[in-house]
Coordinates of C-alpha atoms in Angstrom, one line a residue:
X3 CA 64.9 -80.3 -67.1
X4 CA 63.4 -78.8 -64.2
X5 CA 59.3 -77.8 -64.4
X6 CA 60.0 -74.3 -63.5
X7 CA 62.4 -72.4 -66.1
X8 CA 64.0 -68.7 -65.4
X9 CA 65.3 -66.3 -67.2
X10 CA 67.9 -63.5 -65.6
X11 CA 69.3 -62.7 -68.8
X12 CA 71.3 -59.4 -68.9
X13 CA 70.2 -59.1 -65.0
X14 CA 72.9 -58.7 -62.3
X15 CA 72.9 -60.1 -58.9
X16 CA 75.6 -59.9 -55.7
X17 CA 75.4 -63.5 -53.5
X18 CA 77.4 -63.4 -50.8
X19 CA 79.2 -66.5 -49.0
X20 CA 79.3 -67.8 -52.6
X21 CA 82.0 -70.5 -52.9
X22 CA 80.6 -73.2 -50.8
X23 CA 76.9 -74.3 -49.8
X24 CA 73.9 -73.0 -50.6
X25 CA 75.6 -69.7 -51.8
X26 CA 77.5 -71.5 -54.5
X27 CA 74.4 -73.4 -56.0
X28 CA 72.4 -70.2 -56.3
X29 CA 75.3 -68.0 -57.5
X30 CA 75.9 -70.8 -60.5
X31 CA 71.9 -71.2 -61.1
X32 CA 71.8 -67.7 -61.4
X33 CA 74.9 -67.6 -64.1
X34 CA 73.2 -70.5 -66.3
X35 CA 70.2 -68.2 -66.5
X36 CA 71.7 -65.8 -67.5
X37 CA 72.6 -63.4 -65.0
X38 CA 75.8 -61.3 -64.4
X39 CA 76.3 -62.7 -61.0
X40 CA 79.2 -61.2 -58.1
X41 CA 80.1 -63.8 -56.2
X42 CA 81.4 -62.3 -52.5
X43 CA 83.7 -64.9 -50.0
X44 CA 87.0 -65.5 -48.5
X45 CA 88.2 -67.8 -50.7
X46 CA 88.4 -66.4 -54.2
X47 CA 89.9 -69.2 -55.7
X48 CA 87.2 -71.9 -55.4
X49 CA 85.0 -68.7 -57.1
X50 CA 87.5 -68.9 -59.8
X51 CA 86.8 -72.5 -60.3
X52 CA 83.1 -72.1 -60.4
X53 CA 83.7 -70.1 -63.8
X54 CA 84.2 -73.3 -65.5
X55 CA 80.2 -74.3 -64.8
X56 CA 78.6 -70.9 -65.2
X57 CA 76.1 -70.6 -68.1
X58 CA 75.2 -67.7 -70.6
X59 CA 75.7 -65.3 -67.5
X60 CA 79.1 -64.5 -65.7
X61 CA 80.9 -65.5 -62.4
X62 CA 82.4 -62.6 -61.1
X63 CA 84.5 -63.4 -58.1
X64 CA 86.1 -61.1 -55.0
X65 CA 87.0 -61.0 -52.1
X66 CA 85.2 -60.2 -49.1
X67 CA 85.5 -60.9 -45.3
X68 CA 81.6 -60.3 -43.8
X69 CA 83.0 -59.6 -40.2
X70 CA 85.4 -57.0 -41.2
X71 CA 83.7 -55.2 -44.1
X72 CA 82.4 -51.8 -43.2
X73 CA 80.3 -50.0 -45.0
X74 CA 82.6 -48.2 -46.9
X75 CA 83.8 -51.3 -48.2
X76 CA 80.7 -52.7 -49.7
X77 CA 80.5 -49.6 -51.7
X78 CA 83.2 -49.5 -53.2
X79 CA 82.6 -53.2 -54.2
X80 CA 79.2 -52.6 -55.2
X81 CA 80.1 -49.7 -57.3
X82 CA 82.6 -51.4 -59.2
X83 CA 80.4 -54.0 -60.1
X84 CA 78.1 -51.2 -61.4
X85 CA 80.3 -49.9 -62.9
X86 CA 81.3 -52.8 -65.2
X87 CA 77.7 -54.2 -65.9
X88 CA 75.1 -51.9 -65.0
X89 CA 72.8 -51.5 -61.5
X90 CA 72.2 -54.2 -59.6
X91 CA 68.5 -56.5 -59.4
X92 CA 68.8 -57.7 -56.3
X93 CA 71.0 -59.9 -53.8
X94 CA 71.4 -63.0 -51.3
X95 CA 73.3 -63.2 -48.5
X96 CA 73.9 -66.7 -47.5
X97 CA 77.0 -66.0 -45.2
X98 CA 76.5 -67.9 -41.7
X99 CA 78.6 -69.9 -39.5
X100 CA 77.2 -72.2 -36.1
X101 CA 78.5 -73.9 -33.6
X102 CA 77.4 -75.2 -30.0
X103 CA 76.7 -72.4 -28.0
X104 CA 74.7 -74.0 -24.5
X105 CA 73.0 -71.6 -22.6
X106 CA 75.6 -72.5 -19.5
X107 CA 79.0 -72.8 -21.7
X108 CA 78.9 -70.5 -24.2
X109 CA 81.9 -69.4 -26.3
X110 CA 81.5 -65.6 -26.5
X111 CA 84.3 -65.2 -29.4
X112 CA 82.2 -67.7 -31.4
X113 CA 79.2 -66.1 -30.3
X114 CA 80.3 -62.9 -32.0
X115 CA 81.3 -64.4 -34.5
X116 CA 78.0 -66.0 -35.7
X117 CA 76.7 -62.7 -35.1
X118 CA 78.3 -60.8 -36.8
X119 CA 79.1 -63.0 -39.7
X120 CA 74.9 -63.6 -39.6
X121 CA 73.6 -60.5 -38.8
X122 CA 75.7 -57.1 -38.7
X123 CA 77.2 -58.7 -41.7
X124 CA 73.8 -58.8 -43.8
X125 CA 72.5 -55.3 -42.4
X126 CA 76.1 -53.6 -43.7
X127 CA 75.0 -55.4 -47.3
X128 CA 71.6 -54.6 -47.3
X129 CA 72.5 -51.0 -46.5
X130 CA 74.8 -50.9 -49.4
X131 CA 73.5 -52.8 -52.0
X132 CA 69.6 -50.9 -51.6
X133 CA 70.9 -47.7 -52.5
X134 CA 69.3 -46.1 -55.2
X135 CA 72.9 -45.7 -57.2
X136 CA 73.3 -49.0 -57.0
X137 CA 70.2 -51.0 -57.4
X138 CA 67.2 -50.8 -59.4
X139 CA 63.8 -49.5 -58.4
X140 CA 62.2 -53.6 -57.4
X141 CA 65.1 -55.0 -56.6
X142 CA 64.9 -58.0 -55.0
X143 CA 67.2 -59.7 -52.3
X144 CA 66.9 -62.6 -50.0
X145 CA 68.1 -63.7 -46.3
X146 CA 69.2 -66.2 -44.9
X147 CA 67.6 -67.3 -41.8
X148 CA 67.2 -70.7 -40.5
X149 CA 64.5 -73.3 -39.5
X150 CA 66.8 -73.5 -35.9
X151 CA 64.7 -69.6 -35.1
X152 CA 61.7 -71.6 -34.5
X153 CA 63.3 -75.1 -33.0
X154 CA 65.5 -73.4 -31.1
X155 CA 67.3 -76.2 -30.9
X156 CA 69.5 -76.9 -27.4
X157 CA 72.9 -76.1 -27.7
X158 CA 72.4 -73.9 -30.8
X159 CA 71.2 -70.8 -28.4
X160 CA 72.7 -68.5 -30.6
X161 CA 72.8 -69.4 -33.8
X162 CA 69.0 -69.9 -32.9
X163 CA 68.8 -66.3 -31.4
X164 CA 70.5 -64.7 -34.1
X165 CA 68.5 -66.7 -37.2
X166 CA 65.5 -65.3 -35.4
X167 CA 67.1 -61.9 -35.1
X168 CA 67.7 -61.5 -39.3
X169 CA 63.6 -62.2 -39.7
X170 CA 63.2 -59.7 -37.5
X171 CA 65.9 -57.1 -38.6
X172 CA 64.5 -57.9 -42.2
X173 CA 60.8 -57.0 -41.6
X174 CA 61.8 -53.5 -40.6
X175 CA 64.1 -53.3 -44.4
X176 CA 61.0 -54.2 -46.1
X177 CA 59.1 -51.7 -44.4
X178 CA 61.9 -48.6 -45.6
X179 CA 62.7 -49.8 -49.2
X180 CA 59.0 -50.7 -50.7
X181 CA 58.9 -46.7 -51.3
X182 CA 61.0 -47.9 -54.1
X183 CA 59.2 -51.3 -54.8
X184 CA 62.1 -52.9 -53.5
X185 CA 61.9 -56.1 -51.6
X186 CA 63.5 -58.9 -49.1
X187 CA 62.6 -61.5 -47.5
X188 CA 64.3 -64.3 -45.8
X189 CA 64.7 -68.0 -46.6
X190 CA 64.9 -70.4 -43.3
X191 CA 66.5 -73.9 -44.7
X192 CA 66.1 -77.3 -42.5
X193 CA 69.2 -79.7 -42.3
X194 CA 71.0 -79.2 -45.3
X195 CA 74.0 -81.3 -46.4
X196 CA 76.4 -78.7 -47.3
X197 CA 80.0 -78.2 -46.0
X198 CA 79.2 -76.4 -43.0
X199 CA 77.1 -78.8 -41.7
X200 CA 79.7 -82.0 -42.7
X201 CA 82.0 -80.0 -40.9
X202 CA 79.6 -79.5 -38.1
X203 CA 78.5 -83.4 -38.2
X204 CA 81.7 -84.2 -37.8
X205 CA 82.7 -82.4 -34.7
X206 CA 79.6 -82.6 -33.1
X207 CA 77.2 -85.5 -34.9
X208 CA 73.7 -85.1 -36.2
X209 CA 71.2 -83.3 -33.6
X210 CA 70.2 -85.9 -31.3
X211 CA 66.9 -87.3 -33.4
X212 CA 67.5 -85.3 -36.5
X213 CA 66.9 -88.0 -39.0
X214 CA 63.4 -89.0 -37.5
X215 CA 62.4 -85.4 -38.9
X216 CA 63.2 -85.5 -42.3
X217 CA 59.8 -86.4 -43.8
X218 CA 61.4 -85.5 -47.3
X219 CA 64.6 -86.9 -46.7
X220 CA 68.1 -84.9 -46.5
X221 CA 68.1 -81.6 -48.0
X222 CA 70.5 -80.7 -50.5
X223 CA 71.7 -77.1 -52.0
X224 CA 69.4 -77.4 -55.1
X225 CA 65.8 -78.2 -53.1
X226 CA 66.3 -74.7 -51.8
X227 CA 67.8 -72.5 -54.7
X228 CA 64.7 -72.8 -56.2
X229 CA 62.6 -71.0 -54.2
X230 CA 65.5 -68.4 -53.6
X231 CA 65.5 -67.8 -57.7
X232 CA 61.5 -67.4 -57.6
X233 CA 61.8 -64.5 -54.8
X234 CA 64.5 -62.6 -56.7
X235 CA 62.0 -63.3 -59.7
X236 CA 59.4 -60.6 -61.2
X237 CA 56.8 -63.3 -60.1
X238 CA 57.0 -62.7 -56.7
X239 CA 57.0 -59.1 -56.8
X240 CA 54.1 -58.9 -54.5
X241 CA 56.1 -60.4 -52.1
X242 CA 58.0 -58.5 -49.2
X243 CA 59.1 -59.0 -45.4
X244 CA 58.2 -62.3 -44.7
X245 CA 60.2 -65.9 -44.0
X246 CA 59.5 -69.1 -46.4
X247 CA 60.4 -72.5 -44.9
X248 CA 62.0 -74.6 -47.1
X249 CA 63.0 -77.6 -44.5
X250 CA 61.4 -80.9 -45.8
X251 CA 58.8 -81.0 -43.2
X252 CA 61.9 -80.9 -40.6
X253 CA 59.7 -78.6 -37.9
X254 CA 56.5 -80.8 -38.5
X255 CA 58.4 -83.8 -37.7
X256 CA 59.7 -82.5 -34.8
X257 CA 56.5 -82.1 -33.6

């Protein structure tokens, strides 16, 4: 049993990128809490699947593709969610891709496609899922950001550009939406071994020197859900527009 218990009971909650990764682990932590939990991705099957581990909440799966939804679209989603179980109390978006991007040889499609999968896809969320007909007055939601927007590491130009780009973009949210006690902040993970970053390791390898840097060892999902569940918590309701690192001592190492 871990030391520190929640309890989302009869709250709902939207994560987006949900069936793999870090989206997954906090969309079924959330569910075994509790919580009525939409789960947003491509692939709605492996969402499906994830019903089979939820708790005393609900996994409820659809489909979304972050790069193509307009804003319309995340209404209408939103609102039938709302619809079925009640306004929302907050939301993570956990959608990213990367990909080497060198400041001489970059790939402008996958560019754009890390930014708008990172970046133009979380404002169109944030947009929807703060409106006052959807969400409750303190809702909480979380970013994703990355602990690459202060390493920039070489060959990740963009990825690094962007990751500093949601802190940013997220800063100025905070600023409009505390008139309703909303809040957001953004989460920047180290290395984490999920399946974008197998995938990555295995077209690319490990960053040159990444291991040395791990002063707590590889991360996994679940050594950064928890601080993700403690922002979307009524105990850090004092807490709005600003970035927690949750990287293992990765950027101190570095040093």
């Amino acid at each position: 049993m871990q030391d520190v218990q929640f309890d989302f009971a009869g709250k709902n909650f939207i994560v987006v990128g949900a069936s793999s990764g870090m989206g997954k682990q906090i969309a079924l932590e959330l569910s075994q809490v509790g919580a009525n939990v939409l789960c947003l991705a491509r692939r709605v099957e492996v969402m499906e699947q994830m019903k089979t581990l939820q708790g005393e909440g609900k996994i409820i799966p659809a489909f979304v593709d972050v790069t193509a939804a307009a804003s319309k679209d995340w209404d209408a989603i939103i609102k039938n969610f709302v619809g079925e179980y009640g306004k929302i109390n907050g939301g993570v978006y956990t959608a990213g891709i990367t990909g080497l991007t060198a400041f001489r040889s970059w790939n402008e499609d996958l560019a754009k496609k890390i930014t708008d999968t990172s970046y133009w896809g979380m404002l169109k969320f944030l947009q929807s899922a703060t409106k006052k007909r959807f969400s409750v007055d303190g809702a909480s939601f979380v970013a994703f950001s990355s602990n690459a927007a202060y390493l920039a590491t070489q060959g990740l130009m963009i990825y690094s550009s962007i990751k500093s780009a949601v802190q940013v973009a997220v800063k100025a949210v905070a600023r409009e939406i505390a008139q309703y006690r909303q809040r957001v902040n953004t989460v920047s993970p180290g290395w984490v071994k999920t399946e974008m970053t197998d995938n990555y390791s295995a077209e690319f390898g490990v960053p040159k020197g990444a291991e040395k840097t791990f002063l707590l060892g590889e991360g996994t999902a679940d050594k950064v859900s928890g601080t993700v569940l403690f922002l979307l918590s009524d105990r850090a309701d004092w807490i709005t527009g600003t970035d927690i690192l949750v990287d293992g001592g990765q950027i101190l190492g570095a040093m």
